[in-house]
PDB file of C-alpha atoms in Angstrom:
ATOM      1  CA  MET A   1     -15.356  25.867  18.650  1.00  0.00           C
ATOM      2  CA  ALA A   2     -14.968  24.825  22.289  1.00  0.00           C
ATOM      3  CA  PHE A   3     -12.289  22.364  23.368  1.00  0.00           C
ATOM      4  CA  THR A   4     -14.149  19.851  25.533  1.00  0.00           C
ATOM      5  CA  GLU A   5     -13.152  17.426  28.248  1.00  0.00           C
ATOM      6  CA  SER A   6     -13.782  14.686  25.712  1.00  0.00           C
ATOM      7  CA  ASP A   7     -11.232  16.287  23.373  1.00  0.00           C
ATOM      8  CA  LYS A   8      -8.726  16.454  26.202  1.00  0.00           C
ATOM      9  CA  ALA A   9      -9.332  12.817  27.062  1.00  0.00           C
ATOM     10  CA  MET A  10      -8.652  11.917  23.454  1.00  0.00           C
ATOM     11  CA  LEU A  11      -5.248  13.616  23.579  1.00  0.00           C
ATOM     12  CA  GLU A  12      -4.473  11.889  26.858  1.00  0.00           C
ATOM     13  CA  GLY A  13      -5.274   8.634  25.095  1.00  0.00           C
ATOM     14  CA  TYR A  14      -2.621   9.437  22.479  1.00  0.00           C
ATOM     15  CA  ILE A  15      -0.061   9.822  25.240  1.00  0.00           C
ATOM     16  CA  ALA A  16      -1.129   6.652  27.035  1.00  0.00           C
ATOM     17  CA  SER A  17      -0.933   4.536  23.880  1.00  0.00           C
ATOM     18  CA  ALA A  18       2.401   5.945  22.642  1.00  0.00           C
ATOM     19  CA  ARG A  19       5.014   3.243  22.944  1.00  0.00           C
ATOM     20  CA  PRO A  20       8.537   4.238  24.071  1.00  0.00           C
ATOM     21  CA  PHE A  21      10.276   5.902  21.159  1.00  0.00           C
ATOM     22  CA  ALA A  22      13.279   3.559  21.219  1.00  0.00           C
ATOM     23  CA  ASP A  23      10.998   0.507  21.015  1.00  0.00           C
ATOM     24  CA  MET A  24       9.446   1.771  17.794  1.00  0.00           C
ATOM     25  CA  PHE A  25      12.770   1.409  15.962  1.00  0.00           C
ATOM     26  CA  SER A  26      13.811  -1.864  17.572  1.00  0.00           C
ATOM     27  CA  VAL A  27      13.691  -5.460  16.358  1.00  0.00           C
ATOM     28  CA  LYS A  28      15.076  -6.807  19.625  1.00  0.00           C
ATOM     29  CA  ASP A  29      14.357 -10.494  20.222  1.00  0.00           C
ATOM     30  CA  LYS A  30      12.868 -10.903  16.735  1.00  0.00           C
ATOM     31  CA  VAL A  31      13.956 -13.645  14.342  1.00  0.00           C
ATOM     32  CA  ALA A  32      14.606 -12.598  10.750  1.00  0.00           C
ATOM     33  CA  LEU A  33      15.252 -14.446   7.519  1.00  0.00           C
ATOM     34  CA  VAL A  34      17.098 -12.610   4.731  1.00  0.00           C
ATOM     35  CA  THR A  35      17.541 -14.220   1.331  1.00  0.00           C
ATOM     36  CA  GLY A  36      20.518 -12.785  -0.498  1.00  0.00           C
ATOM     37  CA  GLY A  37      21.819 -11.701   2.902  1.00  0.00           C
ATOM     38  CA  SER A  38      25.449 -12.596   2.271  1.00  0.00           C
ATOM     39  CA  SER A  39      26.224  -9.785  -0.187  1.00  0.00           C
ATOM     40  CA  GLY A  40      25.251  -6.310  -1.320  1.00  0.00           C
ATOM     41  CA  LEU A  41      22.000  -4.795  -0.078  1.00  0.00           C
ATOM     42  CA  GLY A  42      21.001  -8.010   1.699  1.00  0.00           C
ATOM     43  CA  PHE A  43      24.241  -7.934   3.687  1.00  0.00           C
ATOM     44  CA  ASP A  44      23.589  -4.335   4.750  1.00  0.00           C
ATOM     45  CA  ILE A  45      20.016  -5.145   5.813  1.00  0.00           C
ATOM     46  CA  THR A  46      21.268  -8.155   7.773  1.00  0.00           C
ATOM     47  CA  LEU A  47      23.808  -5.975   9.560  1.00  0.00           C
ATOM     48  CA  ARG A  48      21.153  -3.454  10.520  1.00  0.00           C
ATOM     49  CA  LEU A  49      18.788  -6.169  11.770  1.00  0.00           C
ATOM     50  CA  LEU A  50      21.576  -7.594  13.920  1.00  0.00           C
ATOM     51  CA  GLN A  51      22.369  -4.130  15.279  1.00  0.00           C
ATOM     52  CA  GLY A  52      18.677  -3.732  16.067  1.00  0.00           C
ATOM     53  CA  GLY A  53      18.706  -6.827  18.252  1.00  0.00           C
ATOM     54  CA  ALA A  54      17.376  -9.518  15.920  1.00  0.00           C
ATOM     55  CA  LYS A  55      18.725 -12.980  15.280  1.00  0.00           C
ATOM     56  CA  VAL A  56      19.115 -13.596  11.563  1.00  0.00           C
ATOM     57  CA  VAL A  57      19.381 -16.492   9.135  1.00  0.00           C
ATOM     58  CA  ILE A  58      20.857 -15.486   5.801  1.00  0.00           C
ATOM     59  CA  ALA A  59      20.358 -17.590   2.690  1.00  0.00           C
ATOM     60  CA  SER A  60      22.348 -17.769  -0.523  1.00  0.00           C
ATOM     61  CA  ASN A  61      23.459 -20.281  -3.121  1.00  0.00           C
ATOM     62  CA  SER A  62      27.055 -19.017  -2.955  1.00  0.00           C
ATOM     63  CA  ARG A  63      29.595 -20.673  -0.674  1.00  0.00           C
ATOM     64  CA  ILE A  64      32.064 -17.958  -1.636  1.00  0.00           C
ATOM     65  CA  GLU A  65      29.729 -15.290  -0.243  1.00  0.00           C
ATOM     66  CA  GLU A  66      29.229 -17.375   2.894  1.00  0.00           C
ATOM     67  CA  GLU A  67      32.979 -17.578   3.471  1.00  0.00           C
ATOM     68  CA  ALA A  68      33.323 -13.822   2.958  1.00  0.00           C
ATOM     69  CA  SER A  69      30.336 -12.555   4.938  1.00  0.00           C
ATOM     70  CA  MET A  70      30.080 -14.770   8.008  1.00  0.00           C
ATOM     71  CA  PRO A  71      33.503 -13.826   9.452  1.00  0.00           C
ATOM     72  CA  LEU A  72      32.618 -10.148   8.969  1.00  0.00           C
ATOM     73  CA  PHE A  73      29.482 -10.536  11.066  1.00  0.00           C
ATOM     74  CA  ALA A  74      31.498 -12.407  13.685  1.00  0.00           C
ATOM     75  CA  GLU A  75      34.066  -9.584  13.813  1.00  0.00           C
ATOM     76  CA  GLN A  76      31.218  -7.207  14.665  1.00  0.00           C
ATOM     77  CA  GLY A  77      30.231  -9.398  17.604  1.00  0.00           C
ATOM     78  CA  PHE A  78      27.264 -11.132  15.995  1.00  0.00           C
ATOM     79  CA  GLY A  79      28.731 -14.621  15.609  1.00  0.00           C
ATOM     80  CA  ASP A  80      26.060 -16.321  17.730  1.00  0.00           C
ATOM     81  CA  ASP A  81      23.180 -14.326  16.278  1.00  0.00           C
ATOM     82  CA  VAL A  82      23.538 -15.029  12.566  1.00  0.00           C
ATOM     83  CA  LYS A  83      23.515 -18.334  10.697  1.00  0.00           C
ATOM     84  CA  PHE A  84      23.931 -19.240   7.039  1.00  0.00           C
ATOM     85  CA  CYS A  85      21.732 -21.661   5.113  1.00  0.00           C
ATOM     86  CA  PHE A  86      22.717 -22.703   1.584  1.00  0.00           C
ATOM     87  CA  THR A  87      19.568 -22.233  -0.487  1.00  0.00           C
ATOM     88  CA  ASP A  88      18.533 -22.074  -4.133  1.00  0.00           C
ATOM     89  CA  VAL A  89      15.451 -19.825  -4.013  1.00  0.00           C
ATOM     90  CA  ARG A  90      14.388 -21.109  -7.436  1.00  0.00           C
ATOM     91  CA  GLU A  91      13.542 -24.430  -5.802  1.00  0.00           C
ATOM     92  CA  GLU A  92      10.413 -24.375  -3.650  1.00  0.00           C
ATOM     93  CA  ALA A  93      11.576 -27.364  -1.601  1.00  0.00           C
ATOM     94  CA  ASP A  94      14.761 -25.463  -0.719  1.00  0.00           C
ATOM     95  CA  VAL A  95      12.773 -22.444   0.466  1.00  0.00           C
ATOM     96  CA  GLU A  96      10.454 -24.609   2.535  1.00  0.00           C
ATOM     97  CA  LYS A  97      13.481 -26.215   4.196  1.00  0.00           C
ATOM     98  CA  LEU A  98      14.972 -22.737   4.758  1.00  0.00           C
ATOM     99  CA  VAL A  99      11.922 -21.620   6.714  1.00  0.00           C
ATOM    100  CA  ALA A 100      12.046 -24.794   8.792  1.00  0.00           C
ATOM    101  CA  TYR A 101      15.785 -24.300   9.424  1.00  0.00           C
ATOM    102  CA  THR A 102      15.181 -20.741  10.637  1.00  0.00           C
ATOM    103  CA  VAL A 103      12.505 -21.852  13.077  1.00  0.00           C
ATOM    104  CA  ASP A 104      14.545 -24.840  14.277  1.00  0.00           C
ATOM    105  CA  THR A 105      17.612 -22.640  14.792  1.00  0.00           C
ATOM    106  CA  PHE A 106      16.127 -19.608  16.537  1.00  0.00           C
ATOM    107  CA  GLY A 107      12.672 -20.797  17.607  1.00  0.00           C
ATOM    108  CA  SER A 108      10.451 -18.510  15.534  1.00  0.00           C
ATOM    109  CA  LEU A 109      10.193 -16.360  12.416  1.00  0.00           C
ATOM    110  CA  ASP A 110       9.021 -12.745  12.711  1.00  0.00           C
ATOM    111  CA  ILE A 111      10.638 -10.961   9.763  1.00  0.00           C
ATOM    112  CA  PHE A 112      11.297 -11.976   6.166  1.00  0.00           C
ATOM    113  CA  VAL A 113      13.352  -9.875   3.755  1.00  0.00           C
ATOM    114  CA  ASN A 114      13.735 -11.113   0.183  1.00  0.00           C
ATOM    115  CA  SER A 115      16.857  -9.576  -1.342  1.00  0.00           C
ATOM    116  CA  ALA A 116      17.916 -12.445  -3.606  1.00  0.00           C
ATOM    117  CA  ALA A 117      17.958 -11.338  -7.246  1.00  0.00           C
ATOM    118  CA  ILE A 118      19.974 -11.599 -10.439  1.00  0.00           C
ATOM    119  CA  TRP A 119      20.130  -9.685 -13.701  1.00  0.00           C
ATOM    120  CA  ASN A 120      22.151  -9.051 -16.819  1.00  0.00           C
ATOM    121  CA  TYR A 121      21.868  -6.865 -19.910  1.00  0.00           C
ATOM    122  CA  ALA A 122      20.187  -7.627 -23.222  1.00  0.00           C
ATOM    123  CA  LYS A 123      17.757  -5.777 -25.485  1.00  0.00           C
ATOM    124  CA  VAL A 124      14.241  -7.173 -25.678  1.00  0.00           C
ATOM    125  CA  TYR A 125      14.724  -8.123 -29.330  1.00  0.00           C
ATOM    126  CA  ASP A 126      17.959  -9.995 -28.514  1.00  0.00           C
ATOM    127  CA  LEU A 127      17.028 -11.490 -25.129  1.00  0.00           C
ATOM    128  CA  PRO A 128      17.650 -15.240 -24.953  1.00  0.00           C
ATOM    129  CA  LYS A 129      14.883 -17.342 -23.444  1.00  0.00           C
ATOM    130  CA  GLU A 130      17.377 -18.840 -20.985  1.00  0.00           C
ATOM    131  CA  ASP A 131      18.117 -15.422 -19.452  1.00  0.00           C
ATOM    132  CA  LEU A 132      14.427 -14.564 -19.184  1.00  0.00           C
ATOM    133  CA  GLN A 133      13.717 -17.856 -17.464  1.00  0.00           C
ATOM    134  CA  LEU A 134      16.632 -17.604 -15.026  1.00  0.00           C
ATOM    135  CA  VAL A 135      15.762 -14.042 -13.987  1.00  0.00           C
ATOM    136  CA  PHE A 136      12.097 -14.849 -13.437  1.00  0.00           C
ATOM    137  CA  GLU A 137      12.826 -18.079 -11.573  1.00  0.00           C
ATOM    138  CA  THR A 138      15.113 -16.221  -9.180  1.00  0.00           C
ATOM    139  CA  ASN A 139      13.448 -12.828  -8.813  1.00  0.00           C
ATOM    140  CA  VAL A 140       9.773 -13.773  -9.058  1.00  0.00           C
ATOM    141  CA  TYR A 141       9.463 -17.451  -8.168  1.00  0.00           C
ATOM    142  CA  GLY A 142      12.022 -17.070  -5.381  1.00  0.00           C
ATOM    143  CA  ALA A 143      10.124 -14.143  -3.874  1.00  0.00           C
ATOM    144  CA  PHE A 144       6.809 -15.962  -4.238  1.00  0.00           C
ATOM    145  CA  TYR A 145       8.083 -19.141  -2.574  1.00  0.00           C
ATOM    146  CA  GLY A 146       9.442 -17.070   0.302  1.00  0.00           C
ATOM    147  CA  VAL A 147       6.191 -15.197   0.844  1.00  0.00           C
ATOM    148  CA  LYS A 148       4.214 -18.425   0.539  1.00  0.00           C
ATOM    149  CA  HIS A 149       6.073 -20.438   3.154  1.00  0.00           C
ATOM    150  CA  VAL A 150       6.927 -17.596   5.532  1.00  0.00           C
ATOM    151  CA  SER A 151       3.347 -16.315   5.606  1.00  0.00           C
ATOM    152  CA  LYS A 152       2.051 -19.851   6.076  1.00  0.00           C
ATOM    153  CA  TYR A 153       4.241 -20.247   9.157  1.00  0.00           C
ATOM    154  CA  MET A 154       3.266 -16.833  10.530  1.00  0.00           C
ATOM    155  CA  LYS A 155      -0.440 -17.466   9.927  1.00  0.00           C
ATOM    156  CA  GLU A 156      -0.392 -20.903  11.579  1.00  0.00           C
ATOM    157  CA  HIS A 157       1.512 -19.591  14.634  1.00  0.00           C
ATOM    158  CA  GLY A 158      -0.345 -16.321  15.095  1.00  0.00           C
ATOM    159  CA  ILE A 159       2.672 -14.128  14.356  1.00  0.00           C
ATOM    160  CA  ALA A 160       1.944 -10.559  13.267  1.00  0.00           C
ATOM    161  CA  GLY A 161       5.093 -10.527  11.175  1.00  0.00           C
ATOM    162  CA  LYS A 162       6.763  -8.213   8.706  1.00  0.00           C
ATOM    163  CA  ILE A 163       7.652  -9.125   5.117  1.00  0.00           C
ATOM    164  CA  VAL A 164       9.810  -6.874   2.941  1.00  0.00           C
ATOM    165  CA  LEU A 165      10.567  -7.606  -0.708  1.00  0.00           C
ATOM    166  CA  ILE A 166      13.243  -5.764  -2.656  1.00  0.00           C
ATOM    167  CA  SER A 167      11.868  -4.510  -5.943  1.00  0.00           C
ATOM    168  CA  SER A 168      13.448  -1.824  -8.153  1.00  0.00           C
ATOM    169  CA  ASN A 169      12.649   1.538  -9.656  1.00  0.00           C
ATOM    170  CA  SER A 170      13.335   0.047 -13.108  1.00  0.00           C
ATOM    171  CA  PRO A 171       9.648  -0.789 -13.845  1.00  0.00           C
ATOM    172  CA  ILE A 172       8.787   2.917 -13.576  1.00  0.00           C
ATOM    173  CA  MET A 173      12.098   4.424 -14.758  1.00  0.00           C
ATOM    174  CA  PRO A 174      13.548   2.571 -17.770  1.00  0.00           C
ATOM    175  CA  TYR A 175      17.340   2.444 -17.915  1.00  0.00           C
ATOM    176  CA  PRO A 176      20.224   2.396 -18.875  1.00  0.00           C
ATOM    177  CA  VAL A 177      20.432   4.945 -21.720  1.00  0.00           C
ATOM    178  CA  PHE A 178      18.688   2.858 -24.363  1.00  0.00           C
ATOM    179  CA  GLY A 179      17.195   0.114 -22.204  1.00  0.00           C
ATOM    180  CA  GLY A 180      18.487  -3.380 -21.615  1.00  0.00           C
ATOM    181  CA  TYR A 181      16.592  -4.524 -18.540  1.00  0.00           C
ATOM    182  CA  PRO A 182      13.294  -5.813 -20.011  1.00  0.00           C
ATOM    183  CA  HIS A 183      13.455  -9.135 -18.155  1.00  0.00           C
ATOM    184  CA  TYR A 184      14.730  -7.609 -14.902  1.00  0.00           C
ATOM    185  CA  ALA A 185      12.257  -4.699 -14.915  1.00  0.00           C
ATOM    186  CA  SER A 186       9.387  -7.085 -15.652  1.00  0.00           C
ATOM    187  CA  SER A 187      10.417  -9.356 -12.803  1.00  0.00           C
ATOM    188  CA  LYS A 188      10.537  -6.456 -10.359  1.00  0.00           C
ATOM    189  CA  ALA A 189       7.142  -5.201 -11.522  1.00  0.00           C
ATOM    190  CA  ALA A 190       5.855  -8.678 -10.700  1.00  0.00           C
ATOM    191  CA  VAL A 191       7.300  -8.308  -7.188  1.00  0.00           C
ATOM    192  CA  MET A 192       5.312  -5.082  -6.757  1.00  0.00           C
ATOM    193  CA  GLY A 193       2.144  -6.880  -7.842  1.00  0.00           C
ATOM    194  CA  LEU A 194       2.855  -9.736  -5.446  1.00  0.00           C
ATOM    195  CA  VAL A 195       3.138  -7.272  -2.566  1.00  0.00           C
ATOM    196  CA  THR A 196      -0.207  -5.642  -3.335  1.00  0.00           C
ATOM    197  CA  GLU A 197      -2.144  -8.889  -3.615  1.00  0.00           C
ATOM    198  CA  ALA A 198      -0.429 -10.635  -0.699  1.00  0.00           C
ATOM    199  CA  ALA A 199      -1.116  -7.611   1.513  1.00  0.00           C
ATOM    200  CA  LYS A 200      -4.825  -7.986   0.774  1.00  0.00           C
ATOM    201  CA  GLU A 201      -4.721 -11.644   1.815  1.00  0.00           C
ATOM    202  CA  LEU A 202      -2.487 -11.320   4.873  1.00  0.00           C
ATOM    203  CA  LYS A 203      -3.709  -8.202   6.659  1.00  0.00           C
ATOM    204  CA  ARG A 204      -6.432 -10.121   8.513  1.00  0.00           C
ATOM    205  CA  TYR A 205      -3.647 -12.121  10.185  1.00  0.00           C
ATOM    206  CA  GLY A 206      -1.681  -9.015  11.169  1.00  0.00           C
ATOM    207  CA  ILE A 207       1.059  -9.774   8.627  1.00  0.00           C
ATOM    208  CA  MET A 208       2.312  -6.623   6.911  1.00  0.00           C
ATOM    209  CA  ILE A 209       4.087  -6.857   3.553  1.00  0.00           C
ATOM    210  CA  ASN A 210       5.769  -4.038   1.625  1.00  0.00           C
ATOM    211  CA  SER A 211       8.528  -3.547  -0.909  1.00  0.00           C
ATOM    212  CA  ILE A 212      11.471  -1.235  -1.440  1.00  0.00           C
ATOM    213  CA  ALA A 213      12.272  -0.022  -4.963  1.00  0.00           C
ATOM    214  CA  PRO A 214      15.902   1.168  -5.049  1.00  0.00           C
ATOM    215  CA  GLY A 215      17.712   2.935  -7.819  1.00  0.00           C
ATOM    216  CA  GLY A 216      21.290   2.121  -8.800  1.00  0.00           C
ATOM    217  CA  MET A 217      23.633   1.172  -5.953  1.00  0.00           C
ATOM    218  CA  VAL A 218      27.256   0.143  -5.568  1.00  0.00           C
ATOM    219  CA  THR A 219      27.101  -3.571  -4.735  1.00  0.00           C
ATOM    220  CA  PRO A 220      29.245  -6.581  -5.671  1.00  0.00           C
ATOM    221  CA  GLY A 221      26.415  -7.795  -7.876  1.00  0.00           C
ATOM    222  CA  ALA A 222      26.068  -4.498  -9.718  1.00  0.00           C
ATOM    223  CA  ALA A 223      29.825  -4.130 -10.105  1.00  0.00           C
ATOM    224  CA  GLY A 224      30.041  -7.533 -11.772  1.00  0.00           C
ATOM    225  CA  ASN A 225      26.865  -7.207 -13.821  1.00  0.00           C
ATOM    226  CA  LEU A 226      27.467  -7.889 -17.507  1.00  0.00           C
ATOM    227  CA  ALA A 227      25.656  -8.268 -20.763  1.00  0.00           C
ATOM    228  CA  SER A 228      24.176 -11.683 -21.442  1.00  0.00           C
ATOM    229  CA  GLU A 229      26.789 -14.228 -22.427  1.00  0.00           C
ATOM    230  CA  LEU A 230      24.284 -15.674 -24.893  1.00  0.00           C
ATOM    231  CA  ILE A 231      24.113 -12.613 -27.171  1.00  0.00           C
ATOM    232  CA  THR A 232      26.783 -11.867 -29.764  1.00  0.00           C
ATOM    233  CA  GLU A 233      30.027 -10.066 -28.974  1.00  0.00           C
ATOM    234  CA  GLU A 234      28.903  -7.201 -31.197  1.00  0.00           C
ATOM    235  CA  GLN A 235      25.684  -6.837 -29.197  1.00  0.00           C
ATOM    236  CA  GLN A 236      27.641  -6.952 -25.948  1.00  0.00           C
ATOM    237  CA  ASP A 237      30.049  -4.258 -27.143  1.00  0.00           C
ATOM    238  CA  GLU A 238      27.146  -2.025 -28.146  1.00  0.00           C
ATOM    239  CA  PHE A 239      25.753  -2.366 -24.665  1.00  0.00           C
ATOM    240  CA  TYR A 240      28.977  -1.458 -22.914  1.00  0.00           C
ATOM    241  CA  GLU A 241      29.319   1.669 -25.095  1.00  0.00           C
ATOM    242  CA  GLU A 242      25.846   2.776 -23.987  1.00  0.00           C
ATOM    243  CA  LEU A 243      26.637   2.096 -20.337  1.00  0.00           C
ATOM    244  CA  MET A 244      29.628   4.420 -20.533  1.00  0.00           C
ATOM    245  CA  VAL A 245      27.347   7.444 -21.103  1.00  0.00           C
ATOM    246  CA  TRP A 246      24.693   6.474 -18.552  1.00  0.00           C
ATOM    247  CA  GLN A 247      24.983   8.873 -15.626  1.00  0.00           C
ATOM    248  CA  VAL A 248      21.992  10.588 -14.084  1.00  0.00           C
ATOM    249  CA  ASP A 249      22.682  10.899 -10.390  1.00  0.00           C
ATOM    250  CA  GLY A 250      25.653   8.822  -9.280  1.00  0.00           C
ATOM    251  CA  GLN A 251      25.094   5.749  -7.131  1.00  0.00           C
ATOM    252  CA  LEU A 252      22.842   5.639  -4.080  1.00  0.00           C
ATOM    253  CA  PRO A 253      24.579   4.568  -0.836  1.00  0.00           C
ATOM    254  CA  VAL A 254      23.432   1.034  -0.046  1.00  0.00           C
ATOM    255  CA  ASP A 255      22.674   1.859   3.571  1.00  0.00           C
ATOM    256  CA  GLN A 256      20.112   4.494   2.582  1.00  0.00           C
ATOM    257  CA  VAL A 257      18.105   1.680   1.019  1.00  0.00           C
ATOM    258  CA  GLY A 258      18.950  -0.782   3.771  1.00  0.00           C
ATOM    259  CA  MET A 259      17.668   1.534   6.492  1.00  0.00           C
ATOM    260  CA  MET A 260      14.357   1.962   4.688  1.00  0.00           C
ATOM    261  CA  ALA A 261      14.012  -1.816   4.513  1.00  0.00           C
ATOM    262  CA  TYR A 262      14.935  -2.040   8.205  1.00  0.00           C
ATOM    263  CA  THR A 263      12.272   0.514   9.064  1.00  0.00           C
ATOM    264  CA  PHE A 264       9.621  -1.651   7.397  1.00  0.00           C
ATOM    265  CA  CYS A 265      10.645  -4.429   9.811  1.00  0.00           C
ATOM    266  CA  THR A 266       9.984  -2.293  12.906  1.00  0.00           C
ATOM    267  CA  PRO A 267       6.824  -1.119  14.721  1.00  0.00           C
ATOM    268  CA  VAL A 268       7.213   2.208  12.903  1.00  0.00           C
ATOM    269  CA  ALA A 269       5.628   0.459   9.912  1.00  0.00           C
ATOM    270  CA  ASP A 270       2.776  -1.206  11.791  1.00  0.00           C
ATOM    271  CA  GLY A 271       0.257   0.833   9.799  1.00  0.00           C
ATOM    272  CA  ILE A 272       1.776   0.279   6.351  1.00  0.00           C
ATOM    273  CA  THR A 273       1.076  -2.663   4.057  1.00  0.00           C
ATOM    274  CA  GLY A 274       0.821  -3.247   0.324  1.00  0.00           C
ATOM    275  CA  GLU A 275       3.149  -0.339  -0.422  1.00  0.00           C
ATOM    276  CA  THR A 276       6.198   0.034  -2.617  1.00  0.00           C
ATOM    277  CA  ILE A 277       8.509   2.815  -1.453  1.00  0.00           C
ATOM    278  CA  VAL A 278      10.909   4.152  -4.067  1.00  0.00           C
ATOM    279  CA  VAL A 279      14.337   4.948  -2.621  1.00  0.00           C
ATOM    280  CA  ASP A 280      16.368   6.461  -5.440  1.00  0.00           C
ATOM    281  CA  GLY A 281      17.087  10.025  -4.385  1.00  0.00           C
ATOM    282  CA  GLY A 282      14.276  11.382  -6.566  1.00  0.00           C
ATOM    283  CA  ALA A 283      15.535   9.927  -9.858  1.00  0.00           C
ATOM    284  CA  THR A 284      12.126   8.592 -10.910  1.00  0.00           C
ATOM    285  CA  HIS A 285      10.830  12.177 -10.711  1.00  0.00           C
ATOM    286  CA  ASN A 286      13.761  13.391 -12.821  1.00  0.00           C
ATOM    287  CA  ILE A 287      15.282  14.995  -9.736  1.00  0.00           C
ATOM    288  CA  VAL A 288      18.930  14.475 -10.622  1.00  0.00           C
ATOM    289  CA  LYS A 289      22.318  16.107 -10.240  1.00  0.00           C
ATOM    290  CA  TYR A 290      23.605  15.231 -13.700  1.00  0.00           C
ATOM    291  CA  GLN A 291      22.210  15.277 -17.208  1.00  0.00           C
ATOM    292  CA  ALA A 292      23.618  13.324 -20.128  1.00  0.00           C
ATOM    293  CA  ALA A 293      25.461  15.359 -22.738  1.00  0.00           C
ATOM    294  CA  ILE A 294      23.513  16.042 -25.920  1.00  0.00           C
ATOM    295  CA  ASP A 295      26.273  14.524 -28.072  1.00  0.00           C
ATOM    296  CA  ALA A 296      25.776  11.213 -26.254  1.00  0.00           C
ATOM    297  CA  PHE A 297      22.660  10.654 -28.386  1.00  0.00           C
ATOM    298  CA  PRO A 298      22.383  10.078 -32.147  1.00  0.00           C
ATOM    299  CA  GLU A 299      21.364  12.973 -34.384  1.00  0.00           C
ATOM    300  CA  GLU A 300      17.957  12.874 -36.006  1.00  0.00           C
ATOM    301  CA  GLU A 301      18.041  12.106 -39.701  1.00  0.00           C
TER     302      GLU A 301
END
């Protein structure tokens, strides 16, 4: 088959339209909003966005996290580029005010990362209603309110923005050993569904929305994660015994997840929307370094 002048012109078009490589990984001069940005994965994503040239507003309902995180950003030279806004993402009015604060502070809003989430442990047959409600209000309602008000601003101002929600691999890989995350896994499955539907609605406005589904990571939240305080001490003890034998692949470095989230905020991801990318080192495909010992499981009767 002959290679024509038209074919050559097509290749030349590829070259002409290729943006500078460095620009493809940059968020310079963008304004980002990161809920849960004062600790754990959200902190890491905020750091990377700042390093990439963005100005960032981080939101949390913890003054303790504010006092710990803000000086650390300042020590890295980002004192003027990052601001904190006390926010309860369970309250829609708070989220609406957060969006307005971001725009008032830095003049626009180009990137939204939702990393605010909570969890604890309880079996589905023991799970108190209060824990179910709190997890869903934070993880699902909080994400929804963020997408609602951020996308509304972007749509009204003609901003082809990027939205990244943090999900989890737990909806497709149940854990720990004998479960315990029914409310958390359900909430993160809802986040995946939100991404798919919102992507369908927002693409016509140039707004791209995706999610990251991490596996286990070493974060302050994970380190302090406990069984529900509303179940019995006996049920809590049973849970902690099961956690002691749960080991499939160690803990994923937070920055491996954070960099994937960062990438979704850059022009590299201009052609991706409605996707959930699993970042767990292959664990959901049973690609692991460790296997639990046989004697960690009860014998069949």
